[in-house]
PDB file of N, CA and C in Angstrom:
ATOM      1  N   MET A 111     -29.886  12.999   5.865  1.00 94.00           N
ATOM      2  CA  MET A 111     -29.415  12.127   7.032  1.00 94.00           C
ATOM      3  C   MET A 111     -28.906  10.799   6.546  1.00 94.00           C
ATOM      4  N   ALA A 112     -29.391  10.362   5.239  1.00 95.00           N
ATOM      5  CA  ALA A 112     -28.781   8.975   4.790  1.00 95.00           C
ATOM      6  C   ALA A 112     -27.381   9.375   4.223  1.00 95.00           C
ATOM      7  N   PHE A 113     -27.064  10.353   3.642  1.00 95.00           N
ATOM      8  CA  PHE A 113     -25.871  10.666   3.089  1.00 95.00           C
ATOM      9  C   PHE A 113     -24.848  10.905   4.504  1.00 95.00           C
ATOM     10  N   LEU A 114     -25.304  11.522   5.311  1.00 94.00           N
ATOM     11  CA  LEU A 114     -24.349  11.716   6.491  1.00 94.00           C
ATOM     12  C   LEU A 114     -23.937  10.142   7.190  1.00 94.00           C
ATOM     13  N   TYR A 115     -25.169   9.516   7.266  1.00 95.00           N
ATOM     14  CA  TYR A 115     -24.918   8.228   7.992  1.00 95.00           C
ATOM     15  C   TYR A 115     -23.873   7.372   7.109  1.00 95.00           C
ATOM     16  N   HIS A 116     -24.066   7.336   5.929  1.00 94.00           N
ATOM     17  CA  HIS A 116     -23.215   6.617   4.702  1.00 94.00           C
ATOM     18  C   HIS A 116     -21.774   7.013   4.960  1.00 94.00           C
ATOM     19  N   VAL A 117     -21.441   8.409   4.874  1.00 92.00           N
ATOM     20  CA  VAL A 117     -19.900   8.813   4.933  1.00 92.00           C
ATOM     21  C   VAL A 117     -19.488   8.769   6.289  1.00 92.00           C
ATOM     22  N   SER A 118     -20.353   9.018   7.438  1.00 93.00           N
ATOM     23  CA  SER A 118     -19.675   9.143   8.669  1.00 93.00           C
ATOM     24  C   SER A 118     -19.513   7.800   9.411  1.00 93.00           C
ATOM     25  N   GLN A 119     -20.326   6.636   8.995  1.00 92.00           N
ATOM     26  CA  GLN A 119     -20.362   5.405   9.608  1.00 92.00           C
ATOM     27  C   GLN A 119     -19.641   4.493   8.577  1.00 92.00           C
ATOM     28  N   GLY A 120     -19.366   4.760   7.437  1.00 90.00           N
ATOM     29  CA  GLY A 120     -18.873   3.876   6.344  1.00 90.00           C
ATOM     30  C   GLY A 120     -19.986   2.661   5.955  1.00 90.00           C
ATOM     31  N   ALA A 121     -21.223   2.914   6.346  1.00 93.00           N
ATOM     32  CA  ALA A 121     -22.293   2.018   6.083  1.00 93.00           C
ATOM     33  C   ALA A 121     -22.582   1.684   4.569  1.00 93.00           C
ATOM     34  N   ASN A 122     -22.812   0.670   4.121  1.00 94.00           N
ATOM     35  CA  ASN A 122     -23.230   0.353   2.785  1.00 94.00           C
ATOM     36  C   ASN A 122     -24.560   0.714   2.557  1.00 94.00           C
ATOM     37  N   TYR A 123     -24.946   0.815   1.329  1.00 96.00           N
ATOM     38  CA  TYR A 123     -26.109   1.338   1.092  1.00 96.00           C
ATOM     39  C   TYR A 123     -27.344   0.301   1.565  1.00 96.00           C
ATOM     40  N   ARG A 124     -27.239  -0.818   1.725  1.00 96.00           N
ATOM     41  CA  ARG A 124     -28.066  -1.672   2.385  1.00 96.00           C
ATOM     42  C   ARG A 124     -28.378  -1.398   3.664  1.00 96.00           C
ATOM     43  N   SER A 125     -27.399  -1.130   4.324  1.00 95.00           N
ATOM     44  CA  SER A 125     -27.379  -0.756   5.844  1.00 95.00           C
ATOM     45  C   SER A 125     -28.116   0.527   6.152  1.00 95.00           C
ATOM     46  N   VAL A 126     -27.840   1.486   5.154  1.00 96.00           N
ATOM     47  CA  VAL A 126     -28.421   2.795   5.254  1.00 96.00           C
ATOM     48  C   VAL A 126     -29.897   2.691   4.935  1.00 96.00           C
ATOM     49  N   SER A 127     -30.225   1.884   4.012  1.00 96.00           N
ATOM     50  CA  SER A 127     -31.533   1.652   3.494  1.00 96.00           C
ATOM     51  C   SER A 127     -32.406   1.042   4.622  1.00 96.00           C
ATOM     52  N   ASN A 128     -31.865   0.052   5.327  1.00 96.00           N
ATOM     53  CA  ASN A 128     -32.542  -0.542   6.447  1.00 96.00           C
ATOM     54  C   ASN A 128     -32.666   0.394   7.707  1.00 96.00           C
ATOM     55  N   GLN A 129     -31.541   1.182   7.980  1.00 96.00           N
ATOM     56  CA  GLN A 129     -31.533   2.235   9.102  1.00 96.00           C
ATOM     57  C   GLN A 129     -32.656   3.281   8.700  1.00 96.00           C
ATOM     58  N   PHE A 130     -32.912   3.785   7.509  1.00 96.00           N
ATOM     59  CA  PHE A 130     -33.795   4.838   7.317  1.00 96.00           C
ATOM     60  C   PHE A 130     -34.938   4.555   6.731  1.00 96.00           C
ATOM     61  N   GLY A 131     -35.327   3.247   6.435  1.00 96.00           N
ATOM     62  CA  GLY A 131     -36.475   2.828   5.841  1.00 96.00           C
ATOM     63  C   GLY A 131     -36.852   3.369   4.482  1.00 96.00           C
ATOM     64  N   ILE A 132     -35.743   3.387   3.716  1.00 96.00           N
ATOM     65  CA  ILE A 132     -35.857   3.794   2.381  1.00 96.00           C
ATOM     66  C   ILE A 132     -35.132   2.849   1.413  1.00 96.00           C
ATOM     67  N   GLY A 133     -35.681   2.827   0.218  1.00 96.00           N
ATOM     68  CA  GLY A 133     -35.023   1.929  -0.710  1.00 96.00           C
ATOM     69  C   GLY A 133     -33.442   2.201  -1.120  1.00 96.00           C
ATOM     70  N   ILE A 134     -32.828   0.995  -1.413  1.00 96.00           N
ATOM     71  CA  ILE A 134     -31.366   1.122  -1.816  1.00 96.00           C
ATOM     72  C   ILE A 134     -31.231   2.206  -2.851  1.00 96.00           C
ATOM     73  N   SER A 135     -32.095   2.162  -4.026  1.00 96.00           N
ATOM     74  CA  SER A 135     -31.883   3.112  -5.187  1.00 96.00           C
ATOM     75  C   SER A 135     -32.022   4.504  -4.536  1.00 96.00           C
ATOM     76  N   ASN A 136     -32.851   4.825  -3.539  1.00 96.00           N
ATOM     77  CA  ASN A 136     -33.044   6.159  -2.991  1.00 96.00           C
ATOM     78  C   ASN A 136     -31.725   6.538  -2.222  1.00 96.00           C
ATOM     79  N   VAL A 137     -31.085   5.644  -1.613  1.00 96.00           N
ATOM     80  CA  VAL A 137     -29.981   5.823  -0.837  1.00 96.00           C
ATOM     81  C   VAL A 137     -28.915   6.220  -1.844  1.00 96.00           C
ATOM     82  N   SER A 138     -28.820   5.411  -2.811  1.00 95.00           N
ATOM     83  CA  SER A 138     -27.745   5.861  -4.029  1.00 95.00           C
ATOM     84  C   SER A 138     -27.955   7.188  -4.474  1.00 95.00           C
ATOM     85  N   LYS A 139     -29.324   7.577  -4.787  1.00 96.00           N
ATOM     86  CA  LYS A 139     -29.553   8.820  -5.376  1.00 96.00           C
ATOM     87  C   LYS A 139     -29.253   9.970  -4.374  1.00 96.00           C
ATOM     88  N   CYS A 140     -29.589   9.764  -3.104  1.00 96.00           N
ATOM     89  CA  CYS A 140     -29.172  10.785  -2.096  1.00 96.00           C
ATOM     90  C   CYS A 140     -27.808  10.841  -1.977  1.00 96.00           C
ATOM     91  N   VAL A 141     -26.919   9.767  -1.976  1.00 95.00           N
ATOM     92  CA  VAL A 141     -25.488   9.946  -1.960  1.00 95.00           C
ATOM     93  C   VAL A 141     -24.896  10.726  -3.078  1.00 95.00           C
ATOM     94  N   HIS A 142     -25.340  10.382  -4.334  1.00 95.00           N
ATOM     95  CA  HIS A 142     -24.942  10.960  -5.517  1.00 95.00           C
ATOM     96  C   HIS A 142     -25.370  12.413  -5.600  1.00 95.00           C
ATOM     97  N   ASP A 143     -26.571  12.799  -5.258  1.00 96.00           N
ATOM     98  CA  ASP A 143     -27.027  14.111  -5.360  1.00 96.00           C
ATOM     99  C   ASP A 143     -26.266  15.127  -4.432  1.00 96.00           C
ATOM    100  N   VAL A 144     -26.133  14.538  -3.041  1.00 95.00           N
ATOM    101  CA  VAL A 144     -25.405  15.449  -2.120  1.00 95.00           C
ATOM    102  C   VAL A 144     -23.932  15.621  -2.462  1.00 95.00           C
ATOM    103  N   THR A 145     -23.359  14.479  -2.863  1.00 93.00           N
ATOM    104  CA  THR A 145     -21.885  14.504  -3.378  1.00 93.00           C
ATOM    105  C   THR A 145     -21.709  15.454  -4.507  1.00 93.00           C
ATOM    106  N   PHE A 146     -22.678  15.478  -5.532  1.00 93.00           N
ATOM    107  CA  PHE A 146     -22.782  16.356  -6.651  1.00 93.00           C
ATOM    108  C   PHE A 146     -22.656  17.808  -6.158  1.00 93.00           C
ATOM    109  N   ALA A 147     -23.730  18.089  -5.301  1.00 93.00           N
ATOM    110  CA  ALA A 147     -23.851  19.441  -4.650  1.00 93.00           C
ATOM    111  C   ALA A 147     -22.570  19.964  -4.160  1.00 93.00           C
ATOM    112  N   ILE A 148     -22.006  19.119  -3.330  1.00 89.00           N
ATOM    113  CA  ILE A 148     -20.716  19.363  -2.616  1.00 89.00           C
ATOM    114  C   ILE A 148     -19.765  19.741  -3.460  1.00 89.00           C
ATOM    115  N   LEU A 149     -19.471  18.899  -4.368  1.00 87.00           N
ATOM    116  CA  LEU A 149     -18.559  19.106  -5.457  1.00 87.00           C
ATOM    117  C   LEU A 149     -18.781  20.410  -6.359  1.00 87.00           C
ATOM    118  N   ARG A 150     -19.932  20.609  -6.781  1.00 89.00           N
ATOM    119  CA  ARG A 150     -20.325  21.635  -7.455  1.00 89.00           C
ATOM    120  C   ARG A 150     -19.822  23.088  -6.788  1.00 89.00           C
ATOM    121  N   HIS A 151     -20.053  23.206  -5.407  1.00 88.00           N
ATOM    122  CA  HIS A 151     -19.904  24.385  -4.792  1.00 88.00           C
ATOM    123  C   HIS A 151     -18.559  24.474  -4.144  1.00 88.00           C
ATOM    124  N   MET A 152     -17.862  23.185  -3.997  1.00 86.00           N
ATOM    125  CA  MET A 152     -16.703  23.515  -3.215  1.00 86.00           C
ATOM    126  C   MET A 152     -15.404  23.027  -4.077  1.00 86.00           C
ATOM    127  N   TYR A 153     -15.628  22.344  -5.120  1.00 84.00           N
ATOM    128  CA  TYR A 153     -14.421  21.859  -5.995  1.00 84.00           C
ATOM    129  C   TYR A 153     -13.375  22.915  -6.239  1.00 84.00           C
ATOM    130  N   LYS A 154     -13.751  24.018  -6.750  1.00 81.00           N
ATOM    131  CA  LYS A 154     -12.757  24.987  -7.065  1.00 81.00           C
ATOM    132  C   LYS A 154     -11.966  25.600  -5.925  1.00 81.00           C
ATOM    133  N   VAL A 155     -12.680  25.668  -4.819  1.00 83.00           N
ATOM    134  CA  VAL A 155     -11.934  26.108  -3.542  1.00 83.00           C
ATOM    135  C   VAL A 155     -10.934  25.116  -2.977  1.00 83.00           C
ATOM    136  N   TYR A 156     -11.395  23.878  -2.917  1.00 79.00           N
ATOM    137  CA  TYR A 156     -10.444  22.741  -2.093  1.00 79.00           C
ATOM    138  C   TYR A 156      -9.708  21.812  -3.021  1.00 79.00           C
ATOM    139  N   ILE A 157     -10.078  21.648  -4.160  1.00 77.00           N
ATOM    140  CA  ILE A 157      -9.531  20.611  -5.131  1.00 77.00           C
ATOM    141  C   ILE A 157      -8.897  21.387  -6.368  1.00 77.00           C
ATOM    142  N   ARG A 158      -7.628  21.050  -6.617  1.00 79.00           N
ATOM    143  CA  ARG A 158      -7.109  21.694  -7.762  1.00 79.00           C
ATOM    144  C   ARG A 158      -5.888  20.534  -8.343  1.00 79.00           C
ATOM    145  N   ARG A 159      -5.741  20.752  -9.532  1.00 81.00           N
ATOM    146  CA  ARG A 159      -4.751  19.590 -10.091  1.00 81.00           C
ATOM    147  C   ARG A 159      -3.565  20.464 -10.039  1.00 81.00           C
ATOM    148  N   PRO A 160      -2.451  19.535  -9.932  1.00 84.00           N
ATOM    149  CA  PRO A 160      -1.183  20.063  -9.802  1.00 84.00           C
ATOM    150  C   PRO A 160      -0.644  20.700 -11.195  1.00 84.00           C
ATOM    151  N   THR A 161       0.390  21.773 -10.960  1.00 90.00           N
ATOM    152  CA  THR A 161       0.828  22.303 -12.256  1.00 90.00           C
ATOM    153  C   THR A 161       1.854  21.278 -12.695  1.00 90.00           C
ATOM    154  N   ALA A 162       2.270  21.505 -13.861  1.00 92.00           N
ATOM    155  CA  ALA A 162       3.264  20.433 -14.622  1.00 92.00           C
ATOM    156  C   ALA A 162       4.429  20.150 -13.622  1.00 92.00           C
ATOM    157  N   ALA A 163       4.915  21.427 -13.103  1.00 94.00           N
ATOM    158  CA  ALA A 163       6.139  21.288 -12.220  1.00 94.00           C
ATOM    159  C   ALA A 163       5.847  20.501 -10.883  1.00 94.00           C
ATOM    160  N   GLU A 164       4.846  20.702 -10.477  1.00 92.00           N
ATOM    161  CA  GLU A 164       4.282  20.012  -9.246  1.00 92.00           C
ATOM    162  C   GLU A 164       4.173  18.526  -9.473  1.00 92.00           C
ATOM    163  N   GLY A 165       3.468  18.318 -10.786  1.00 90.00           N
ATOM    164  CA  GLY A 165       3.258  17.022 -10.970  1.00 90.00           C
ATOM    165  C   GLY A 165       4.667  16.134 -11.209  1.00 90.00           C
ATOM    166  N   TYR A 166       5.526  16.766 -11.968  1.00 93.00           N
ATOM    167  CA  TYR A 166       7.007  16.338 -12.138  1.00 93.00           C
ATOM    168  C   TYR A 166       7.595  16.089 -10.753  1.00 93.00           C
ATOM    169  N   LYS A 167       7.569  16.995  -9.857  1.00 94.00           N
ATOM    170  CA  LYS A 167       8.093  16.816  -8.491  1.00 94.00           C
ATOM    171  C   LYS A 167       7.417  15.663  -7.869  1.00 94.00           C
ATOM    172  N   SER A 168       6.249  15.714  -7.848  1.00 90.00           N
ATOM    173  CA  SER A 168       5.402  14.434  -7.120  1.00 90.00           C
ATOM    174  C   SER A 168       5.766  13.209  -7.853  1.00 90.00           C
ATOM    175  N   MET A 169       6.076  13.037  -9.105  1.00 92.00           N
ATOM    176  CA  MET A 169       6.349  11.815  -9.641  1.00 92.00           C
ATOM    177  C   MET A 169       7.708  11.415  -9.245  1.00 92.00           C
ATOM    178  N   GLN A 170       8.731  12.264  -9.082  1.00 95.00           N
ATOM    179  CA  GLN A 170      10.024  11.910  -8.590  1.00 95.00           C
ATOM    180  C   GLN A 170      10.006  11.439  -7.293  1.00 95.00           C
ATOM    181  N   ALA A 171       9.173  12.060  -6.414  1.00 93.00           N
ATOM    182  CA  ALA A 171       9.006  11.628  -4.864  1.00 93.00           C
ATOM    183  C   ALA A 171       8.370  10.178  -4.834  1.00 93.00           C
ATOM    184  N   TRP A 172       7.323   9.977  -5.529  1.00 89.00           N
ATOM    185  CA  TRP A 172       6.722   8.868  -5.649  1.00 89.00           C
ATOM    186  C   TRP A 172       7.607   7.643  -6.064  1.00 89.00           C
ATOM    187  N   GLU A 173       8.467   7.939  -6.885  1.00 93.00           N
ATOM    188  CA  GLU A 173       9.398   6.913  -7.694  1.00 93.00           C
ATOM    189  C   GLU A 173      10.566   6.646  -6.561  1.00 93.00           C
ATOM    190  N   ARG A 174      10.892   7.622  -5.827  1.00 94.00           N
ATOM    191  CA  ARG A 174      11.804   7.461  -4.834  1.00 94.00           C
ATOM    192  C   ARG A 174      11.295   6.522  -3.756  1.00 94.00           C
ATOM    193  N   GLN A 175      10.092   6.901  -3.409  1.00 90.00           N
ATOM    194  CA  GLN A 175       9.506   6.275  -2.165  1.00 90.00           C
ATOM    195  C   GLN A 175       9.051   4.752  -2.593  1.00 90.00           C
ATOM    196  N   ILE A 176       8.483   4.477  -3.677  1.00 87.00           N
ATOM    197  CA  ILE A 176       7.954   3.142  -3.917  1.00 87.00           C
ATOM    198  C   ILE A 176       8.474   2.458  -5.009  1.00 87.00           C
ATOM    199  N   GLY A 177       9.335   3.219  -5.952  1.00 90.00           N
ATOM    200  CA  GLY A 177       9.995   2.570  -6.925  1.00 90.00           C
ATOM    201  C   GLY A 177       9.292   2.263  -8.237  1.00 90.00           C
ATOM    202  N   ILE A 178       7.965   2.996  -8.188  1.00 87.00           N
ATOM    203  CA  ILE A 178       7.223   2.843  -9.501  1.00 87.00           C
ATOM    204  C   ILE A 178       7.173   4.263 -10.137  1.00 87.00           C
ATOM    205  N   PRO A 179       7.666   4.383 -11.499  1.00 89.00           N
ATOM    206  CA  PRO A 179       7.733   5.575 -12.224  1.00 89.00           C
ATOM    207  C   PRO A 179       6.248   6.024 -12.705  1.00 89.00           C
ATOM    208  N   GLY A 180       6.206   7.308 -12.760  1.00 88.00           N
ATOM    209  CA  GLY A 180       4.839   7.924 -13.323  1.00 88.00           C
ATOM    210  C   GLY A 180       3.682   8.163 -12.648  1.00 88.00           C
ATOM    211  N   ILE A 181       3.994   7.963 -11.301  1.00 86.00           N
ATOM    212  CA  ILE A 181       2.720   8.310 -10.363  1.00 86.00           C
ATOM    213  C   ILE A 181       2.746   9.710  -9.933  1.00 86.00           C
ATOM    214  N   VAL A 182       1.647  10.393 -10.248  1.00 85.00           N
ATOM    215  CA  VAL A 182       1.563  11.877  -9.759  1.00 85.00           C
ATOM    216  C   VAL A 182       0.746  12.004  -8.384  1.00 85.00           C
ATOM    217  N   GLY A 183       0.027  11.175  -8.177  1.00 81.00           N
ATOM    218  CA  GLY A 183      -0.790  11.171  -6.901  1.00 81.00           C
ATOM    219  C   GLY A 183      -1.484   9.770  -6.596  1.00 81.00           C
ATOM    220  N   ALA A 184      -2.371   9.647  -5.447  1.00 78.00           N
ATOM    221  CA  ALA A 184      -3.071   8.567  -5.178  1.00 78.00           C
ATOM    222  C   ALA A 184      -4.251   8.857  -4.549  1.00 78.00           C
ATOM    223  N   LEU A 185      -5.403   8.006  -4.678  1.00 70.00           N
ATOM    224  CA  LEU A 185      -6.669   8.112  -3.963  1.00 70.00           C
ATOM    225  C   LEU A 185      -6.675   7.089  -2.913  1.00 70.00           C
ATOM    226  N   ASP A 186      -7.324   7.385  -1.883  1.00 67.00           N
ATOM    227  CA  ASP A 186      -7.710   6.368  -0.861  1.00 67.00           C
ATOM    228  C   ASP A 186      -8.947   5.493  -1.564  1.00 67.00           C
ATOM    229  N   GLY A 187      -8.574   4.262  -1.871  1.00 57.00           N
ATOM    230  CA  GLY A 187      -9.434   3.398  -2.549  1.00 57.00           C
ATOM    231  C   GLY A 187     -10.426   2.678  -1.864  1.00 57.00           C
ATOM    232  N   THR A 188     -10.820   3.324  -0.609  1.00 57.00           N
ATOM    233  CA  THR A 188     -11.652   2.579   0.389  1.00 57.00           C
ATOM    234  C   THR A 188     -13.037   2.332  -0.303  1.00 57.00           C
ATOM    235  N   HIS A 189     -13.500   3.332  -1.318  1.00 56.00           N
ATOM    236  CA  HIS A 189     -14.685   3.338  -1.745  1.00 56.00           C
ATOM    237  C   HIS A 189     -14.698   3.089  -3.375  1.00 56.00           C
ATOM    238  N   ILE A 190     -13.570   2.501  -3.601  1.00 54.00           N
ATOM    239  CA  ILE A 190     -13.569   2.345  -5.183  1.00 54.00           C
ATOM    240  C   ILE A 190     -13.340   0.831  -5.405  1.00 54.00           C
ATOM    241  N   ALA A 191     -14.386   0.200  -5.965  1.00 61.00           N
ATOM    242  CA  ALA A 191     -14.258  -1.165  -6.221  1.00 61.00           C
ATOM    243  C   ALA A 191     -13.246  -1.452  -7.449  1.00 61.00           C
ATOM    244  N   ILE A 192     -12.382  -2.569  -7.219  1.00 59.00           N
ATOM    245  CA  ILE A 192     -11.521  -2.853  -8.282  1.00 59.00           C
ATOM    246  C   ILE A 192     -11.558  -4.236  -8.539  1.00 59.00           C
ATOM    247  N   LYS A 193     -11.951  -4.720  -9.780  1.00 69.00           N
ATOM    248  CA  LYS A 193     -12.014  -6.154 -10.227  1.00 69.00           C
ATOM    249  C   LYS A 193     -10.699  -6.801 -10.201  1.00 69.00           C
ATOM    250  N   LYS A 194     -10.473  -7.909  -9.584  1.00 68.00           N
ATOM    251  CA  LYS A 194      -9.273  -8.658  -9.733  1.00 68.00           C
ATOM    252  C   LYS A 194      -9.095  -9.176 -11.037  1.00 68.00           C
ATOM    253  N   PRO A 195      -8.049  -8.982 -11.787  1.00 65.00           N
ATOM    254  CA  PRO A 195      -7.706  -9.431 -13.055  1.00 65.00           C
ATOM    255  C   PRO A 195      -7.643 -10.960 -13.058  1.00 65.00           C
ATOM    256  N   SER A 196      -8.011 -11.659 -14.263  1.00 67.00           N
ATOM    257  CA  SER A 196      -7.848 -13.011 -14.360  1.00 67.00           C
ATOM    258  C   SER A 196      -6.314 -13.643 -14.271  1.00 67.00           C
ATOM    259  N   ASN A 197      -6.240 -14.682 -14.062  1.00 66.00           N
ATOM    260  CA  ASN A 197      -4.791 -15.281 -14.023  1.00 66.00           C
ATOM    261  C   ASN A 197      -3.881 -14.963 -15.217  1.00 66.00           C
ATOM    262  N   ARG A 198      -4.510 -14.719 -16.374  1.00 63.00           N
ATOM    263  CA  ARG A 198      -3.564 -14.135 -17.541  1.00 63.00           C
ATOM    264  C   ARG A 198      -3.351 -12.715 -17.320  1.00 63.00           C
ATOM    265  N   GLY A 199      -3.874 -12.059 -16.268  1.00 56.00           N
ATOM    266  CA  GLY A 199      -3.527 -10.558 -16.305  1.00 56.00           C
ATOM    267  C   GLY A 199      -4.542  -9.676 -17.191  1.00 56.00           C
ATOM    268  N   GLU A 200      -5.488 -10.311 -17.703  1.00 55.00           N
ATOM    269  CA  GLU A 200      -6.422  -9.502 -18.598  1.00 55.00           C
ATOM    270  C   GLU A 200      -7.711  -9.586 -17.810  1.00 55.00           C
ATOM    271  N   ALA A 201      -8.446  -8.304 -18.154  1.00 52.00           N
ATOM    272  CA  ALA A 201      -9.719  -8.221 -17.350  1.00 52.00           C
ATOM    273  C   ALA A 201     -10.623  -9.225 -18.069  1.00 52.00           C
ATOM    274  N   GLU A 202     -11.666  -9.959 -17.346  1.00 50.00           N
ATOM    275  CA  GLU A 202     -12.638 -10.885 -18.047  1.00 50.00           C
ATOM    276  C   GLU A 202     -13.715 -10.108 -18.571  1.00 50.00           C
ATOM    277  N   VAL A 203     -14.168 -10.632 -19.696  1.00 51.00           N
ATOM    278  CA  VAL A 203     -15.326  -9.862 -20.321  1.00 51.00           C
ATOM    279  C   VAL A 203     -16.670 -10.669 -19.952  1.00 51.00           C
ATOM    280  N   TYR A 204     -17.432  -9.867 -19.588  1.00 47.00           N
ATOM    281  CA  TYR A 204     -18.794 -10.536 -19.184  1.00 47.00           C
ATOM    282  C   TYR A 204     -19.939 -10.243 -20.206  1.00 47.00           C
TER     283      TYR A 204
END
């Protein structure tokens, strides 16, 4: 239920934790475990890497569309945290 609530509502782990009365670390484990199980059983059926020819064709299409060379595909970055680089264009070291 926690996994379904997270993916269907876009709720963060804290919200899911409060909704179901479980710890945030347990929400994280639920999401990880269910995602891993889905990928393990469905990856080969629904996800595949492009062939070299398909990749080249995709790179050409992306370059025509947005003008950036070398892009084969893109991911929806909704759930991928990206740290803003420093003013110098280099990642900060913590």
